[in-house]
Each structure stands twice: as C-alpha cells, then as structure tokens.
Backbone as JSON, one array per atom type, in Angstrom:
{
  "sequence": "XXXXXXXXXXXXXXXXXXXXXXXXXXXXXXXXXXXXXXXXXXXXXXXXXXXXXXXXXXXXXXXXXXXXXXXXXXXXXXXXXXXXXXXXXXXXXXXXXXXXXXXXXXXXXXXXXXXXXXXXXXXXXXXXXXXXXXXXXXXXXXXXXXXXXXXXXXXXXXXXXXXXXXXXXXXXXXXXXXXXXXX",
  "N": [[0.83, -1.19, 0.0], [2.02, 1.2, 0.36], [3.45, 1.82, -1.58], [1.3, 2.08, -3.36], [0.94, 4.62, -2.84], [3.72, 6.38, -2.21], [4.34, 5.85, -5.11], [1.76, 7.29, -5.92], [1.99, 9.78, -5.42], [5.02, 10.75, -6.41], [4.32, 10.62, -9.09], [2.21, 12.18, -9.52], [4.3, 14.21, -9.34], [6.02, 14.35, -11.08], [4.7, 15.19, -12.98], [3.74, 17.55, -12.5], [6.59, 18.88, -12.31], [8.07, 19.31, -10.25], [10.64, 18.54, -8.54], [11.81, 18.93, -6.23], [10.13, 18.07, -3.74], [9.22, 15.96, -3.24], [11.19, 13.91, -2.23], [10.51, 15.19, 0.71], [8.18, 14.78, 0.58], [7.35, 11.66, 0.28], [8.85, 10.89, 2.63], [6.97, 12.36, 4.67], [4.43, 10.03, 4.09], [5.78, 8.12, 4.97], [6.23, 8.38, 7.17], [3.55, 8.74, 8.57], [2.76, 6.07, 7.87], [3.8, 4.88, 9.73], [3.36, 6.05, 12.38], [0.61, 5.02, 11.87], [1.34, 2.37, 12.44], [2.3, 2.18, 14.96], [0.08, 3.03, 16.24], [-1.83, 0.99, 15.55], [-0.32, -0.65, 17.24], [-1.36, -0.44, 19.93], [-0.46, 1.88, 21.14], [-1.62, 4.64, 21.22], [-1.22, 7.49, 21.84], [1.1, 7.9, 21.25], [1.38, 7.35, 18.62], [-0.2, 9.63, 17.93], [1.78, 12.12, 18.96], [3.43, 11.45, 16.98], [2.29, 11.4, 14.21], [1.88, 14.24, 14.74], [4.67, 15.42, 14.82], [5.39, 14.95, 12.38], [3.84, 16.01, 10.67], [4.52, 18.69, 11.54], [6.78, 18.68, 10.77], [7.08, 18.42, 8.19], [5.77, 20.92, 7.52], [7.31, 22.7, 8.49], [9.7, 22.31, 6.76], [8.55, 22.82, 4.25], [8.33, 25.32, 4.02], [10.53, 25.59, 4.47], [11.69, 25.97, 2.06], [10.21, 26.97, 0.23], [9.91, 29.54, -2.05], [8.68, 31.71, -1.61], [8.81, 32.15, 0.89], [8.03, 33.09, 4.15], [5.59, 33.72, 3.4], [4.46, 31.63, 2.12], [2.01, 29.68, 1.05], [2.34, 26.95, 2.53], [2.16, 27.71, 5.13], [-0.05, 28.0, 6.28], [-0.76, 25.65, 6.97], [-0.4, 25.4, 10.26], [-1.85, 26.82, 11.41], [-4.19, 24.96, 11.32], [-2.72, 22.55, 12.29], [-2.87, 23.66, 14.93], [-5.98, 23.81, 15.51], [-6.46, 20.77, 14.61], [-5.18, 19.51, 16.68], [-6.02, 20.28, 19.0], [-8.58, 19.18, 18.72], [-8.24, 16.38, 19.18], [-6.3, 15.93, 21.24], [-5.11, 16.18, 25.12], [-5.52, 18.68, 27.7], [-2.62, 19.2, 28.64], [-1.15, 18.14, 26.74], [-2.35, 19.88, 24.04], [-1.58, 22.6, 25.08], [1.29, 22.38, 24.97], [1.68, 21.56, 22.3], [1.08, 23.48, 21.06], [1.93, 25.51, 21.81], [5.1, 24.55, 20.82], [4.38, 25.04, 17.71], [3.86, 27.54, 17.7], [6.69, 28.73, 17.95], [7.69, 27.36, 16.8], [6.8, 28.6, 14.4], [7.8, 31.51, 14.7], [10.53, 30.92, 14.52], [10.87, 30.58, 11.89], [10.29, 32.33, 10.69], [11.92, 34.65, 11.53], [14.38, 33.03, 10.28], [13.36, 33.27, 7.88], [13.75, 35.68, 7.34], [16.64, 36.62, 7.6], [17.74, 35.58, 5.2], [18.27, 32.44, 5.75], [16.29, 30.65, 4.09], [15.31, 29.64, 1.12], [13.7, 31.39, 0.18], [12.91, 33.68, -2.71], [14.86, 37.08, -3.09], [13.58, 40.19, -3.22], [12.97, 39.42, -0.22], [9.95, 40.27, 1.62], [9.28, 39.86, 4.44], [8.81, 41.23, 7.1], [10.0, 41.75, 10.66], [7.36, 42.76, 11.87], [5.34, 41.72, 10.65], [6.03, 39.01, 11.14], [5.81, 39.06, 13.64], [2.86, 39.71, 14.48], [1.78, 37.08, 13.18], [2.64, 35.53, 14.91], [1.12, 36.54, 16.95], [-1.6, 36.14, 16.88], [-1.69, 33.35, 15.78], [-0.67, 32.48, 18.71], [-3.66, 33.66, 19.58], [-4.98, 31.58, 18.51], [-4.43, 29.42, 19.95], [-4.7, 29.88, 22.5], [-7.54, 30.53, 22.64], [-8.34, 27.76, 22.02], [-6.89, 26.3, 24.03], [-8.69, 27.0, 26.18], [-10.72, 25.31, 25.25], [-10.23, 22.95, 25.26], [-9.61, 22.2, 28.0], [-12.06, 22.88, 28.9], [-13.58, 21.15, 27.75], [-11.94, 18.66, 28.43], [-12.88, 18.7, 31.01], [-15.51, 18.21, 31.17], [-15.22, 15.69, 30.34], [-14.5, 14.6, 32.46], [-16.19, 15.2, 34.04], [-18.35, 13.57, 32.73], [-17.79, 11.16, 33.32], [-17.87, 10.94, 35.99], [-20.48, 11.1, 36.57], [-21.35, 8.79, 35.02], [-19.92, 6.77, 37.11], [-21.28, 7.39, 39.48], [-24.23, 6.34, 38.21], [-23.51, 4.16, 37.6], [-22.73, 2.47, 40.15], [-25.86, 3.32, 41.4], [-27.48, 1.88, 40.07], [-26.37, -0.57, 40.57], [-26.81, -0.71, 42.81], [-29.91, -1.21, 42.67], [-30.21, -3.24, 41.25], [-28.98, -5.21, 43.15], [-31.58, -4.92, 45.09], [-33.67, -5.53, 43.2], [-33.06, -8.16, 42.88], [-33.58, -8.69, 45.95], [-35.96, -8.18, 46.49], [-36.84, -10.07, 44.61], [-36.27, -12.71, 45.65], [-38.07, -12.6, 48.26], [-40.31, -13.45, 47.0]],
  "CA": [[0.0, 0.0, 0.0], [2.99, 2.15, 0.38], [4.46, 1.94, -2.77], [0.83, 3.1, -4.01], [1.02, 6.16, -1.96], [4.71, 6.63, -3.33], [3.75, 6.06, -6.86], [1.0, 7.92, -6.91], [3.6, 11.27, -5.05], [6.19, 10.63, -7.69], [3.87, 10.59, -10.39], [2.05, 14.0, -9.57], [5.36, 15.23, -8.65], [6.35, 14.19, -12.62], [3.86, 16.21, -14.21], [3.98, 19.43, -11.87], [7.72, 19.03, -12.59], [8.31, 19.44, -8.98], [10.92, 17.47, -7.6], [12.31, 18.97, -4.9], [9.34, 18.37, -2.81], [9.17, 14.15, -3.45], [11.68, 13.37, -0.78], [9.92, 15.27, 1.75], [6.16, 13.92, 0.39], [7.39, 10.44, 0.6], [9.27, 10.92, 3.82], [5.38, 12.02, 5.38], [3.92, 9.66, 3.93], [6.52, 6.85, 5.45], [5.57, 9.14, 8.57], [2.3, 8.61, 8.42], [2.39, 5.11, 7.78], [4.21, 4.48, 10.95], [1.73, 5.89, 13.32], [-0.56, 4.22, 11.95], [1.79, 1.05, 13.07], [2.02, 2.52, 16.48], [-1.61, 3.2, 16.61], [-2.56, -0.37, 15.55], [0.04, -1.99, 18.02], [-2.43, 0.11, 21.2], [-0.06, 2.99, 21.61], [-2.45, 5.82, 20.6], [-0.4, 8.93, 22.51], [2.66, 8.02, 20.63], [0.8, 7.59, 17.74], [-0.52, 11.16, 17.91], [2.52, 12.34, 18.63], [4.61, 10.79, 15.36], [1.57, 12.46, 13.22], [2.05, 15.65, 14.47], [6.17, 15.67, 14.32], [5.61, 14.61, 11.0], [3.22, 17.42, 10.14], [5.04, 19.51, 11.88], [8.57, 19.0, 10.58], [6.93, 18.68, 6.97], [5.45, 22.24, 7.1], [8.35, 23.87, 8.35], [10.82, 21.97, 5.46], [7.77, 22.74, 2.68], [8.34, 26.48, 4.17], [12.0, 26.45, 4.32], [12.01, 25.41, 0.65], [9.58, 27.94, -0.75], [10.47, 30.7, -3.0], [8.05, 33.05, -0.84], [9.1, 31.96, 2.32], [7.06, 33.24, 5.34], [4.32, 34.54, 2.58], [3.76, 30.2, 1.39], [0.66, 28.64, 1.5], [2.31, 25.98, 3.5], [2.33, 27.88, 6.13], [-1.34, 27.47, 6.46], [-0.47, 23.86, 7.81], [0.28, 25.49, 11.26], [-3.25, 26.67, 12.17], [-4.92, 23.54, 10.75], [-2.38, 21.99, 13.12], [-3.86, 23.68, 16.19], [-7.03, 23.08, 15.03], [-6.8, 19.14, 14.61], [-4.93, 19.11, 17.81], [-7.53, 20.62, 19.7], [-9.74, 18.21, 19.03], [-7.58, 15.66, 19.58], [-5.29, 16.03, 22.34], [-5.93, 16.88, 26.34], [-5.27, 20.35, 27.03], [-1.66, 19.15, 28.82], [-0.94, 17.97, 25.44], [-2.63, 20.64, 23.36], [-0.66, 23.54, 25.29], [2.84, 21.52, 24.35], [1.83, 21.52, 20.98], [0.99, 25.04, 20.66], [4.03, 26.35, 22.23], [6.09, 24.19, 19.62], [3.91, 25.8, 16.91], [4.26, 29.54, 17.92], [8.12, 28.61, 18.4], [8.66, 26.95, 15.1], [6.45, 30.06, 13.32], [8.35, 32.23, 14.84], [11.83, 30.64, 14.12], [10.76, 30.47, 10.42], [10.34, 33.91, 10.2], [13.07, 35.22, 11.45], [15.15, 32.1, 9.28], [13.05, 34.25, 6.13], [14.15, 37.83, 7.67], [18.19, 36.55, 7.59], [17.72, 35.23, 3.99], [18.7, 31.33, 5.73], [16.24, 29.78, 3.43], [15.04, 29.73, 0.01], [13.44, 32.29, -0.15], [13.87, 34.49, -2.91], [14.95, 38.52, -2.7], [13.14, 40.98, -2.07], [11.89, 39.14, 1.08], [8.96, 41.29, 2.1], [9.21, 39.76, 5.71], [9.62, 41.97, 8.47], [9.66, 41.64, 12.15], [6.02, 43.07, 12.33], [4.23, 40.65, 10.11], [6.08, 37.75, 11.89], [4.95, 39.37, 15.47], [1.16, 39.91, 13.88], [1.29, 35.99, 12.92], [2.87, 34.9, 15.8], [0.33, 36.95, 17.72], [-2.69, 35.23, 15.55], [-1.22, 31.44, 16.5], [-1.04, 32.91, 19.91], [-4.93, 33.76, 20.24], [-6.14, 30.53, 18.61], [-3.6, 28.66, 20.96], [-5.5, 30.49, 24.25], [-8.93, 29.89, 22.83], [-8.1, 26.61, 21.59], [-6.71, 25.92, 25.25], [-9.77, 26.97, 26.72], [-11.75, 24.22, 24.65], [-9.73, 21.89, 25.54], [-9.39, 22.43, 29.26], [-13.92, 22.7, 28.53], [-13.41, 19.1, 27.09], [-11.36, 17.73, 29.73], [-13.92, 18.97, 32.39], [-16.88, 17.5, 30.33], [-15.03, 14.1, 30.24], [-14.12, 14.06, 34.0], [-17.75, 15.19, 34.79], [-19.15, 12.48, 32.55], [-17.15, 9.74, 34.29], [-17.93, 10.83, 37.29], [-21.75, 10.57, 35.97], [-21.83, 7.5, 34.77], [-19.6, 5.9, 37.88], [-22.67, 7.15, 40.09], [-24.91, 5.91, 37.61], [-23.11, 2.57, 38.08], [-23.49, 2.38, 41.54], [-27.0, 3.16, 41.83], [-27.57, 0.73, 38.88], [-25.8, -2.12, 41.26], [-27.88, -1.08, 44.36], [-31.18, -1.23, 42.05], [-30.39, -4.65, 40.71], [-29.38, -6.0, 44.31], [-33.23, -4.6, 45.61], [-34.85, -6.17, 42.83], [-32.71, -9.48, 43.66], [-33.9, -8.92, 47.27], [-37.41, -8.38, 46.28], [-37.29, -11.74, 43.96], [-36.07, -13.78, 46.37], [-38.91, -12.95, 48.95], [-41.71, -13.33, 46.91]],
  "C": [[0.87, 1.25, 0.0], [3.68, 2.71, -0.95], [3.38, 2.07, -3.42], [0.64, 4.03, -4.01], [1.97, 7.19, -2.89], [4.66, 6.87, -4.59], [3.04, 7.33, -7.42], [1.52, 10.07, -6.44], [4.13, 11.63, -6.32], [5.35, 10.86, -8.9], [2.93, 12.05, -10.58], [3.49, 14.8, -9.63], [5.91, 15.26, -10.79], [5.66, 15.19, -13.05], [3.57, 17.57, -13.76], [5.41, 19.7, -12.43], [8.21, 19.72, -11.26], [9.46, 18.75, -7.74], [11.54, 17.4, -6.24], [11.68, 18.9, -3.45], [9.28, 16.29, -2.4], [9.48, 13.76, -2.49], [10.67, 13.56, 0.51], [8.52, 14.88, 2.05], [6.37, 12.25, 1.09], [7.99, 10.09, 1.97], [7.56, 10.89, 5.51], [4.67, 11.22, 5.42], [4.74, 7.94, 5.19], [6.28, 7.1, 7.2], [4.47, 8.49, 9.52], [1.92, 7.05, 8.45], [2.96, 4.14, 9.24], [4.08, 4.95, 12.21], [1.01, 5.72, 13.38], [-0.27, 2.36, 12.2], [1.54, 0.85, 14.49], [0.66, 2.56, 16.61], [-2.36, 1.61, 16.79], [-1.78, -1.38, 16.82], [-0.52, -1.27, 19.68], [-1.71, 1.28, 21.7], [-0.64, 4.65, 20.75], [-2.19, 7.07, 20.63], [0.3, 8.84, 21.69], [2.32, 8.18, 19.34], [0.51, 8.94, 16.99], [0.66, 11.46, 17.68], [3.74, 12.1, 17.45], [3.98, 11.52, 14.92], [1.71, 13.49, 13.59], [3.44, 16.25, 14.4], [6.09, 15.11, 13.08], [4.89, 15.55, 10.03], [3.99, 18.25, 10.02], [6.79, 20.05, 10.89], [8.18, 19.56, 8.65], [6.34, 19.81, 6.74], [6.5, 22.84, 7.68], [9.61, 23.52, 7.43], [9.82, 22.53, 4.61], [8.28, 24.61, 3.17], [10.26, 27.13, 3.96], [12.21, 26.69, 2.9], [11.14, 26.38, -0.33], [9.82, 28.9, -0.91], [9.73, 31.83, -1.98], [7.84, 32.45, 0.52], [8.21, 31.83, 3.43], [5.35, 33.43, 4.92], [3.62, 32.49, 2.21], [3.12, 29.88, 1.89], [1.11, 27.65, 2.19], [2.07, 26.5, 4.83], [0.88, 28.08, 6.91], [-1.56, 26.31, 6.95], [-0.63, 24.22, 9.36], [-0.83, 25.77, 11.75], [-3.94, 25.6, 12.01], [-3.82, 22.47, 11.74], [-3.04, 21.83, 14.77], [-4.89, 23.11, 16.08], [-7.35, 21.35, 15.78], [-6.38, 18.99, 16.37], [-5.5, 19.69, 18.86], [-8.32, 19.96, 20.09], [-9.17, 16.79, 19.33], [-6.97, 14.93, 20.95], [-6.12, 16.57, 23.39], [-4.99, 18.47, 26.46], [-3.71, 20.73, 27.3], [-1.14, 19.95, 27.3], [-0.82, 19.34, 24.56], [-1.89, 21.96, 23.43], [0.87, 22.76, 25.11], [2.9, 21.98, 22.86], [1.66, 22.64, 20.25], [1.89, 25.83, 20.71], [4.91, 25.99, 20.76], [5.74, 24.9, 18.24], [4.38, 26.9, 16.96], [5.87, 29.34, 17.95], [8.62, 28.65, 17.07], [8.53, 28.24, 13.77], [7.49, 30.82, 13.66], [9.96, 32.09, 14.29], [11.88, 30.66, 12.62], [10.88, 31.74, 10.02], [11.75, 34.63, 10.58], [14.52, 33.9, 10.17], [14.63, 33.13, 8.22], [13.82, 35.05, 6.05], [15.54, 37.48, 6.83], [18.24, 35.93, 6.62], [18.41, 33.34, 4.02], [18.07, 30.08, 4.82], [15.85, 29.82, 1.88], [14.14, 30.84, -0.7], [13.92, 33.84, -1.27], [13.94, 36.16, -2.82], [14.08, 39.07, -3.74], [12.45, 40.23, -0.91], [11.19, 40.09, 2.03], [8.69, 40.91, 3.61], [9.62, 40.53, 6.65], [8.91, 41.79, 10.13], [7.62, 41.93, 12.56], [5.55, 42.0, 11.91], [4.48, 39.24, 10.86], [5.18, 37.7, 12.93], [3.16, 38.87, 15.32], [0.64, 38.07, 13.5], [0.99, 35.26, 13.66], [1.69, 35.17, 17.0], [-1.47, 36.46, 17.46], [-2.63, 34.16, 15.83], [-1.7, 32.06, 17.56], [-3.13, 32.66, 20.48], [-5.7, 32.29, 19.81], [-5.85, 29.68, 19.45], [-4.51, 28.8, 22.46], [-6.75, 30.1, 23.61], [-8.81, 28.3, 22.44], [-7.84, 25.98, 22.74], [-7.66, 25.56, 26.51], [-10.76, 25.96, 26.46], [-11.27, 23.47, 25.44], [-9.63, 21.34, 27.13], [-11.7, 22.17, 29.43], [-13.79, 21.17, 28.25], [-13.12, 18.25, 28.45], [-11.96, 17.98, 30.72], [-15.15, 18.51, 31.85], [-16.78, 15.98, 30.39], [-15.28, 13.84, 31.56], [-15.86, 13.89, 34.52], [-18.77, 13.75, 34.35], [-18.92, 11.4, 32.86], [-17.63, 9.59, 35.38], [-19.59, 10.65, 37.29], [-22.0, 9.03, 35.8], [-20.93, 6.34, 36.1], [-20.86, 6.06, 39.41], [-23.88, 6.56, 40.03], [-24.95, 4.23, 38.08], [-23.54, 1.84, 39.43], [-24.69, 2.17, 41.98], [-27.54, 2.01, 41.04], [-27.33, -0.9, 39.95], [-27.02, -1.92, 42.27], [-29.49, -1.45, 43.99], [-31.06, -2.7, 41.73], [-30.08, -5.28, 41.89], [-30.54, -5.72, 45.23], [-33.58, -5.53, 45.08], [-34.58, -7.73, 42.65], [-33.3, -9.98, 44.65], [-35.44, -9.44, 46.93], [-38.24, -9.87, 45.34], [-37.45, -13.07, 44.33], [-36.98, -13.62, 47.67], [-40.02, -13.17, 48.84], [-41.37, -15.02, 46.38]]
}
C-alpha cells in the first residue's frame, strides 16, 4: 500500500515538474504510515505524537524550501495543526503543541528575515508581520486551550456521571434481587 502512496507522489510530482518536494512527500507519507503502526500496536499517545512531528517538521521543510518563504501557502499547515490538535489532544498535550507551533512560526520567520532559506529577494518579511502571525497562532492557541481544558472537564464530569450511575444501577439490581427472592 505504500508503494501506491509513493507512486501515486512521484507521479504528480512528474507532471507538476516538482521534484524537490518528493523526498519530503514520501518521507510524510513513510511518517504517516508508521503511526498508523504505532496506533494499531495500542499505543495511541505516541501515535498522535509521530503524526504531528511529522506534520510539523513537513510544514516547516515545505516552508523552508519555498520561494516566498514566510508569505507560502504551506504555512497554512500550522493553524490547521492547532485546530486538529484541539480536538484531539488533552489540554496538557494541546498547550505543548501550541508552544512548539508559535516557536517553530516564529523561528521560520526570522530564518526568512536573515535570507537562511530559500526564499527568494526581495523578502517582504519583516519583524512586524512575523509578530502579527505569531500573535494570531497565539490567540487561537488560548482559545483553543480553553476548549480543551472545557473538554477535559466535560469528560471528567461524565465519568464521574456515569460511575454514580453505576453504583445506583448495582444497588437497584441487588433490591430487585432482594425483592425476587422474597416473593
């Protein structure tokens, strides 16, 4: 199944005439296919975590590598990161993964500013627009936190629901035990 994944990479990548992107497609994809190993052998955390260092690393290489640097549509990967991991992750988690986000944006941008990656000149990046992005991650990071922290108090509450539930459930079925056995 891998090598139709691959194939079918390589073979868009042919007809865009694209190839400097292949390695790092097929690298995600080999990513990808090995948290979904971890996932199937019951480690579901670790799991997570592989898919999102594999997101992660592959939008800040698709960013180092683009001609318009801080300005590339990859860099649209990084909210759609929060996002997923939002819904995902507990809010430990979710604040970890946000930090690393706002960290890596930020390190990208200044990498644009100092001309370290491919980007080519005039790079229209300046300190403000980074700040303004970084400050943008930032707020969906805090409301995104807040969900999540909402979530994880929704779960606890409904545990703690249904282990009362349980309970009364047992004391109801040893009554109508009692009541069977005196009639």
């Amino acid at each position: 199944c891998l090598s139709d994944w691959s194939s079918d990479v390589c073979s868009s990548d042919l007809i865009g005439r694209e190839w400097q992107e292949t390695p790092l497609l097929v690298f995600a994809i080999a990513g990808f296919v090995a948290a979904a190993f971890i996932n199937r052998a019951g480690r579901s955390n670790w799991a997570g975590r592989t898919a999102f260092l594999v997101v992660l690393l592959s939008a800040i290489l698709l960013v180092f590598q683009a001609h318009d640097g801080f300005r590339s549509h990859s860099m649209l990967v990084f909210p759609g990161l929060l996002l997923i991991s939002v819904m995902m992750l507990d809010r430990a988690s979710y604040v970890t993964t946000a930090g690393i986000v706002v960290v890596a944006v930020a390190a990208l941008g200044i990498a644009v500013k100092h001309g370290l990656t491919r980007a080519t000149p005039p790079v229209r990046t300046t300190y403000d627009s980074m700040f303004y992005v970084d400050l943008n991650l930032l707020v969906i990071a805090i409301i995104g936190s807040r969900i999540a922290r909402d979530t994880q108090s929704n779960v606890f509450d409904l545990r703690a629901s249904v282990e009362r539930l349980s309970v009364a459930n047992l004391e109801l079925s040893k009554a109508a035990a009692a009541l069977l056995l005196d009639n």
